[in-house]
mmCIF file with all atom_site columns, C-alpha atoms in Angstrom:
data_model
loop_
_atom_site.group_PDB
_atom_site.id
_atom_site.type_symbol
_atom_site.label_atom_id
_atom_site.label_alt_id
_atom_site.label_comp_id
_atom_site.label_asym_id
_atom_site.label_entity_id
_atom_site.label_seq_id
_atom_site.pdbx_PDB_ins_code
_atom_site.Cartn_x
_atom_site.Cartn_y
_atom_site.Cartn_z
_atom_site.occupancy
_atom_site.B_iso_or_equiv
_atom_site.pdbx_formal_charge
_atom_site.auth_seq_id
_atom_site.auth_comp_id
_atom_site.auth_asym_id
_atom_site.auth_atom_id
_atom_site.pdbx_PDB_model_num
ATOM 1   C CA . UNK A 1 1   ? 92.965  138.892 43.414  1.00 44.00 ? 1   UNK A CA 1
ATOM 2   C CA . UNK A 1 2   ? 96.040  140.374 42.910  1.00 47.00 ? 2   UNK A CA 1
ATOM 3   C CA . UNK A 1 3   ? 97.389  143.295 45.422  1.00 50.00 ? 3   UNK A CA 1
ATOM 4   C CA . UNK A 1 4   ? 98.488  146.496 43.512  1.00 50.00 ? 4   UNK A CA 1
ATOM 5   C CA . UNK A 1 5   ? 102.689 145.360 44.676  1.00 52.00 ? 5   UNK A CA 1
ATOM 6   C CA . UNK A 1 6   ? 102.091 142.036 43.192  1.00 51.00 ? 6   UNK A CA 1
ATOM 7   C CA . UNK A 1 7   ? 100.658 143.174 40.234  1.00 47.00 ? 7   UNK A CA 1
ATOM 8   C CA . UNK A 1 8   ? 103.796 143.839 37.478  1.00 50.00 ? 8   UNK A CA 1
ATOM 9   C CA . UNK A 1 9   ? 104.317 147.205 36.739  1.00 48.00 ? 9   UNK A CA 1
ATOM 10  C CA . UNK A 1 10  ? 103.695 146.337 32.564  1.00 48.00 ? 10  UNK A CA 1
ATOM 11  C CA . UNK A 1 11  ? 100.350 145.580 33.560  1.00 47.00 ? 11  UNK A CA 1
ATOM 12  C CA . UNK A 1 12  ? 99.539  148.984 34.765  1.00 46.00 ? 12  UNK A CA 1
ATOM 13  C CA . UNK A 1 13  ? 100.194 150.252 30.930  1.00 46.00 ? 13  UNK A CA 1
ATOM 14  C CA . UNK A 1 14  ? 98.794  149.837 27.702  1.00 46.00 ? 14  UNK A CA 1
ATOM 15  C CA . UNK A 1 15  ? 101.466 148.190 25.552  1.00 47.00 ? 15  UNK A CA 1
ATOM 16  C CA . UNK A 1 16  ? 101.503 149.906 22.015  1.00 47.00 ? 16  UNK A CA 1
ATOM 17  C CA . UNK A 1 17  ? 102.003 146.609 19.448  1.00 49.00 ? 17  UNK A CA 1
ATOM 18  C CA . UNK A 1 18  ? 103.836 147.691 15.721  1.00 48.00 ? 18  UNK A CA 1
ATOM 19  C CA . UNK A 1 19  ? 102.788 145.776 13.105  1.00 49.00 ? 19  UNK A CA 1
ATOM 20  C CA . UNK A 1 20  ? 105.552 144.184 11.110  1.00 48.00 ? 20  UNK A CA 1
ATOM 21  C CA . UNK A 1 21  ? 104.777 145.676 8.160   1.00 48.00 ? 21  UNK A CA 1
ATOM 22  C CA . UNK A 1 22  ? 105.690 149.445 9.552   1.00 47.00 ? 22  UNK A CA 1
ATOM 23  C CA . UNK A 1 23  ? 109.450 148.326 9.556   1.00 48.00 ? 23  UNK A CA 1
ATOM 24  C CA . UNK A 1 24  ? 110.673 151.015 7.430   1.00 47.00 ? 24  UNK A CA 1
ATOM 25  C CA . UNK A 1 25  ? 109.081 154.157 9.924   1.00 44.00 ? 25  UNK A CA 1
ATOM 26  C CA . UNK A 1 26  ? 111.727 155.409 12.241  1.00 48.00 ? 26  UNK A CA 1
ATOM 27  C CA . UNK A 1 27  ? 111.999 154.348 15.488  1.00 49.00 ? 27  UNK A CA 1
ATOM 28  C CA . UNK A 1 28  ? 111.957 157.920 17.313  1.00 45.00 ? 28  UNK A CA 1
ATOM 29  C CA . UNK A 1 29  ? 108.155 157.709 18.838  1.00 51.00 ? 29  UNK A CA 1
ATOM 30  C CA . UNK A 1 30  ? 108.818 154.051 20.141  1.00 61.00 ? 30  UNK A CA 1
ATOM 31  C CA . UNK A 1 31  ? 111.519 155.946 22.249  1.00 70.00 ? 31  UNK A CA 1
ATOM 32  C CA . UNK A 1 32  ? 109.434 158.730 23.485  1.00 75.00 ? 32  UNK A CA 1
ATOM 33  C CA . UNK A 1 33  ? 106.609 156.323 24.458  1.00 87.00 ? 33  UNK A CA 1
ATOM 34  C CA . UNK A 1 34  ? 109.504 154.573 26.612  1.00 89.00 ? 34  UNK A CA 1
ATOM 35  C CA . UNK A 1 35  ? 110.521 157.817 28.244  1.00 89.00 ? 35  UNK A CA 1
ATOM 36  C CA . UNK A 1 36  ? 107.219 158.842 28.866  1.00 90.00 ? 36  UNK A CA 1
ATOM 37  C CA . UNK A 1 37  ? 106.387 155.725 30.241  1.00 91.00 ? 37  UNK A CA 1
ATOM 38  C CA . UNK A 1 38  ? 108.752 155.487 32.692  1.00 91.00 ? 38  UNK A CA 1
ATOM 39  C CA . UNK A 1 39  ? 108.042 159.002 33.338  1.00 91.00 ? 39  UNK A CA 1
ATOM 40  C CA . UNK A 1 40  ? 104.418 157.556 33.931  1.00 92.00 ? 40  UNK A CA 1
ATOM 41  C CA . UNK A 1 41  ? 105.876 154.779 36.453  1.00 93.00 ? 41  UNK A CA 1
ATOM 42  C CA . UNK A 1 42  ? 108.405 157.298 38.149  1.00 93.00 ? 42  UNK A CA 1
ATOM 43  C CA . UNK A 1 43  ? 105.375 159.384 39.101  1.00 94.00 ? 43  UNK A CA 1
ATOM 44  C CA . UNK A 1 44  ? 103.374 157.063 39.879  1.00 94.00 ? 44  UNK A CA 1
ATOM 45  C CA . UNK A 1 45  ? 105.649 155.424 42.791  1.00 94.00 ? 45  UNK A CA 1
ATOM 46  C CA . UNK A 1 46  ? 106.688 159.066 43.503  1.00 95.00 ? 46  UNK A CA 1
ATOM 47  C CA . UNK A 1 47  ? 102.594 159.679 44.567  1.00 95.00 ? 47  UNK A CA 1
ATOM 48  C CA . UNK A 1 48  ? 102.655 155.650 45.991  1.00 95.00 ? 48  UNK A CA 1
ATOM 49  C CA . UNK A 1 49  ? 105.559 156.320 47.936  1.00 96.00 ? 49  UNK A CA 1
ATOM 50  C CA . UNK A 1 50  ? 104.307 160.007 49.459  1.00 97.00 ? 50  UNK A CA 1
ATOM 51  C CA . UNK A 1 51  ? 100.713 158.281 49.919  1.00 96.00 ? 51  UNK A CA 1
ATOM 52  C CA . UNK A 1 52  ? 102.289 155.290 51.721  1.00 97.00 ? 52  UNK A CA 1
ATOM 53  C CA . UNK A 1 53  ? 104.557 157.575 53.884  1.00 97.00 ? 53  UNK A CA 1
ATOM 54  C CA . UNK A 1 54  ? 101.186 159.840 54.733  1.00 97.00 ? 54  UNK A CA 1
ATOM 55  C CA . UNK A 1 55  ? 99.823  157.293 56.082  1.00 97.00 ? 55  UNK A CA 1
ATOM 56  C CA . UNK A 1 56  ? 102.249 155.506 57.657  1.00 97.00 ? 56  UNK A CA 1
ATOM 57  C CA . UNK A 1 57  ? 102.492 158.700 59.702  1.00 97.00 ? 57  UNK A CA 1
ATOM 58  C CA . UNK A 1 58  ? 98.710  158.957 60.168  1.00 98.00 ? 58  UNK A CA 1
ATOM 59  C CA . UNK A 1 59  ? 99.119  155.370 61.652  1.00 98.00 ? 59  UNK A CA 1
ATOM 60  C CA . UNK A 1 60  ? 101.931 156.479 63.831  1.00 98.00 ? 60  UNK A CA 1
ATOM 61  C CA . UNK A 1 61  ? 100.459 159.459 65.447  1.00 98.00 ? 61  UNK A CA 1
ATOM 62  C CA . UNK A 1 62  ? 96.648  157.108 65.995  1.00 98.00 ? 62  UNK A CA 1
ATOM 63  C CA . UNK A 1 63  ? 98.866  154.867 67.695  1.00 98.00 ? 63  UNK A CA 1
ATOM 64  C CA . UNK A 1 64  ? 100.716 157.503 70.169  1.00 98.00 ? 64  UNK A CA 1
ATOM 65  C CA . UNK A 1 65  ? 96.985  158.819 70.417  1.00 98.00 ? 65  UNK A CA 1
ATOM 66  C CA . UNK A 1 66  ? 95.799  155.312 71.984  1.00 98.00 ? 66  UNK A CA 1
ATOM 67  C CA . UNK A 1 67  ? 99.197  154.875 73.513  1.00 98.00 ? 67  UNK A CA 1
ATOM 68  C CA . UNK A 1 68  ? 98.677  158.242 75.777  1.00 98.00 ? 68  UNK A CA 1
ATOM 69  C CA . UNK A 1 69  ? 94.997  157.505 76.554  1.00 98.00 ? 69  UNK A CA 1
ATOM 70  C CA . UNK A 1 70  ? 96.144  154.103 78.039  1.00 98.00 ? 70  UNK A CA 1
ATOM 71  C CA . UNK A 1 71  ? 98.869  156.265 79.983  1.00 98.00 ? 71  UNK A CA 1
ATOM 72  C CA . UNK A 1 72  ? 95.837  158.834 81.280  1.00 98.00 ? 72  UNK A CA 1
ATOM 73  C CA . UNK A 1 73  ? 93.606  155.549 82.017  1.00 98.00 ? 73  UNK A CA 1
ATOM 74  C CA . UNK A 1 74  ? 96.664  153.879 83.715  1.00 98.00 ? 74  UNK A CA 1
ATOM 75  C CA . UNK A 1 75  ? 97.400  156.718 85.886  1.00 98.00 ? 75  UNK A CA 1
ATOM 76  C CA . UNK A 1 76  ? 92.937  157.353 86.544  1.00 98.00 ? 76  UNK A CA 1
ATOM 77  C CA . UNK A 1 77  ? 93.097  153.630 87.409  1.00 98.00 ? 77  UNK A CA 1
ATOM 78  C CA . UNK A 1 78  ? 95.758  153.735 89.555  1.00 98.00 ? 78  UNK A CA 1
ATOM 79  C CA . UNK A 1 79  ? 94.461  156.584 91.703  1.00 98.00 ? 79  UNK A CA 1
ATOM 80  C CA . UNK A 1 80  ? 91.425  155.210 91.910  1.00 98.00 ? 80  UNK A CA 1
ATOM 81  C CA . UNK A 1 81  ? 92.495  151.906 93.137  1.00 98.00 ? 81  UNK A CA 1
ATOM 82  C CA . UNK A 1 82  ? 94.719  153.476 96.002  1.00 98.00 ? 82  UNK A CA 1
ATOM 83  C CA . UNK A 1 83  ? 91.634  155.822 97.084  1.00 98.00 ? 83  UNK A CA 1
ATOM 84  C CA . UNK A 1 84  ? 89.615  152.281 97.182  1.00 98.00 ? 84  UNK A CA 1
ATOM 85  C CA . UNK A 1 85  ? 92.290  151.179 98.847  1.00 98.00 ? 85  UNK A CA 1
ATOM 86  C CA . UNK A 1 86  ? 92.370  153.596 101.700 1.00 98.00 ? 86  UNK A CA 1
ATOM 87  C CA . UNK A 1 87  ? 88.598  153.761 101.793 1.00 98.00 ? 87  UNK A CA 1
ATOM 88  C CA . UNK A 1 88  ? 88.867  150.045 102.845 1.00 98.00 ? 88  UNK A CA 1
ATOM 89  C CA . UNK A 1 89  ? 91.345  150.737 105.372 1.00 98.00 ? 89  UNK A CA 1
ATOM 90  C CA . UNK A 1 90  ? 89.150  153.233 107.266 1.00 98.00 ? 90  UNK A CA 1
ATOM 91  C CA . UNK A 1 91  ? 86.357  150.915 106.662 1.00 98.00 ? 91  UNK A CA 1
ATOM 92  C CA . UNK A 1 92  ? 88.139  147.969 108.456 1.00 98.00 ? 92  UNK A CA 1
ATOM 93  C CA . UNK A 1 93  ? 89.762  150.113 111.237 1.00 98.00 ? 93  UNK A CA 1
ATOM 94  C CA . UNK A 1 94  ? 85.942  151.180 111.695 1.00 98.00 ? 94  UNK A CA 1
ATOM 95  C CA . UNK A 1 95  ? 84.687  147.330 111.749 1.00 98.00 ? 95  UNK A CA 1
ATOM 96  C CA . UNK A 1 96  ? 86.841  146.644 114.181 1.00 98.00 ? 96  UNK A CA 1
ATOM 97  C CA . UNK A 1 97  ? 86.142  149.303 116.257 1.00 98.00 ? 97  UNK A CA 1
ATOM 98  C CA . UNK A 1 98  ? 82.142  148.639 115.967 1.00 98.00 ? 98  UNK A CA 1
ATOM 99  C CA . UNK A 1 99  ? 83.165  145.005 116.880 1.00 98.00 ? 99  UNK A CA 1
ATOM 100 C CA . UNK A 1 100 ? 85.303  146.193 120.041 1.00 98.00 ? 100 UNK A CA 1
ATOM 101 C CA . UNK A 1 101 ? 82.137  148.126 121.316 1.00 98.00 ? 101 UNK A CA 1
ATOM 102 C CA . UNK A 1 102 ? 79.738  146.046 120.344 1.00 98.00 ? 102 UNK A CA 1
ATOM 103 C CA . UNK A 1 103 ? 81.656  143.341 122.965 1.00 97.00 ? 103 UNK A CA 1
ATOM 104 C CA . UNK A 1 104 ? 82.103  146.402 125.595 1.00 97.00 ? 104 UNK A CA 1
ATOM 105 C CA . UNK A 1 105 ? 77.704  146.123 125.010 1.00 98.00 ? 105 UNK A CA 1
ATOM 106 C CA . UNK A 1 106 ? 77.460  142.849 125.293 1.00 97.00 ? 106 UNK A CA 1
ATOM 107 C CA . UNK A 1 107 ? 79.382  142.741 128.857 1.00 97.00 ? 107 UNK A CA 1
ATOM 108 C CA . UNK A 1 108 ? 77.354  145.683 130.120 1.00 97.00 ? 108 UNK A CA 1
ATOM 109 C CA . UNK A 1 109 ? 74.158  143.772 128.914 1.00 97.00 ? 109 UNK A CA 1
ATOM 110 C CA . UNK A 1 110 ? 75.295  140.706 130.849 1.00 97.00 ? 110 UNK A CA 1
ATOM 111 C CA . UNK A 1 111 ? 75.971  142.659 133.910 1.00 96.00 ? 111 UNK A CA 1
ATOM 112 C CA . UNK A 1 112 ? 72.723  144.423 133.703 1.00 96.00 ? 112 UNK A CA 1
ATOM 113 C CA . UNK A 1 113 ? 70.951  140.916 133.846 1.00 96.00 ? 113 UNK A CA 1
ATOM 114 C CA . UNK A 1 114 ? 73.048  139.962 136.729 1.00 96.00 ? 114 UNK A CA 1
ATOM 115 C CA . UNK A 1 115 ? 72.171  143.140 138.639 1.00 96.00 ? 115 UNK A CA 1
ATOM 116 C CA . UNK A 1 116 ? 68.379  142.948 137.391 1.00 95.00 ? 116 UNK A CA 1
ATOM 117 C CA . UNK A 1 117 ? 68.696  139.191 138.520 1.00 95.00 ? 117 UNK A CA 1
ATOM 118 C CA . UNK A 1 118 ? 70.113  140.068 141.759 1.00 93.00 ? 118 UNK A CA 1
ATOM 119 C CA . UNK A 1 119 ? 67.916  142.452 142.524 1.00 93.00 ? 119 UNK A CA 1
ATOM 120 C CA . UNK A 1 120 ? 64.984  140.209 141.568 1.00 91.00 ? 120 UNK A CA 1
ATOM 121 C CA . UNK A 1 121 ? 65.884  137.571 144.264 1.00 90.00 ? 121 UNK A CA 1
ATOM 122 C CA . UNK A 1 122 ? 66.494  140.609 146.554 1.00 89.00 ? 122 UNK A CA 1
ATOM 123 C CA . UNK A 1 123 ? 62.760  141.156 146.138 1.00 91.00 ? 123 UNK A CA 1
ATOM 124 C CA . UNK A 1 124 ? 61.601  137.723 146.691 1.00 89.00 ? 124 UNK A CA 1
ATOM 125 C CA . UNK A 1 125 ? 63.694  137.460 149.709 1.00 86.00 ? 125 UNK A CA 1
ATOM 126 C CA . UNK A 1 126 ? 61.973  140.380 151.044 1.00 86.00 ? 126 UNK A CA 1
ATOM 127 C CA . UNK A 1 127 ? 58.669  139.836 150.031 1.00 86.00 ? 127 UNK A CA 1
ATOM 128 C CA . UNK A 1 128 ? 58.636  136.053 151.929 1.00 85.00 ? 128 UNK A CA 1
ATOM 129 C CA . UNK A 1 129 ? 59.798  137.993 155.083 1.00 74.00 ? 129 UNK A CA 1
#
């Protein structure tokens, strides 16, 4: 199939054939159909052109439309990440102080046992006496 730019323009038109036997009629109307033809084919690419340009623009303006919604989701992204990124900041600092503590516990549980040990043989020492 042919597209509509590779299609010649005498195809768009119906072609008016003389037959040779009308040789002696003047030649005025084959004139007018020419003007009036290209008058046809003038407006035509007139409309073509103004349609084209239409929606070239329409194309234009759907494509700064996408264009500023990926600069909005950029800039949504972007703050988004650097909140995550802060919340996993405090959330480390916070590990790491649950970690610290967590080894201040252990140490007080193993001196606990000592002293509970201690005082356990303190008992039996007293109790054989």
């Amino acid at each position: 199939m042919l597209l509509p730019s590779e299609v010649p323009e005498e195809s768009y038109f119906w072609t008016i054939q003389t037959d040779d036997n009308n040789d002696n009629l003047p030649n005025m109307a084959s004139s007018g159909c020419d003007e009036e033809r290209a008058k046809m084919v003038d407006e035509r690419r007139q409309r073509r052109m103004i349609s084209n340009r239409e929606s070239a623009r329409r194309s234009r303006m759907r494509k700064q439309k996408h264009l500023n919604q990926l600069w909005s989701q950029l800039a949504r992204l972007c703050n988004e990440n650097r909140d995550l990124e802060e919340k996993v900041s405090r959330l480390m600092e916070s590990q790491q102080l649950l970690l610290q503590e967590n080894v201040n516990l252990k140490q007080q549980v193993s001196g606990f046992r000592q002293i509970l040990r201690d005082m356990e043989l303190e008992q039996q020492l007293v109790a054989q006496f």
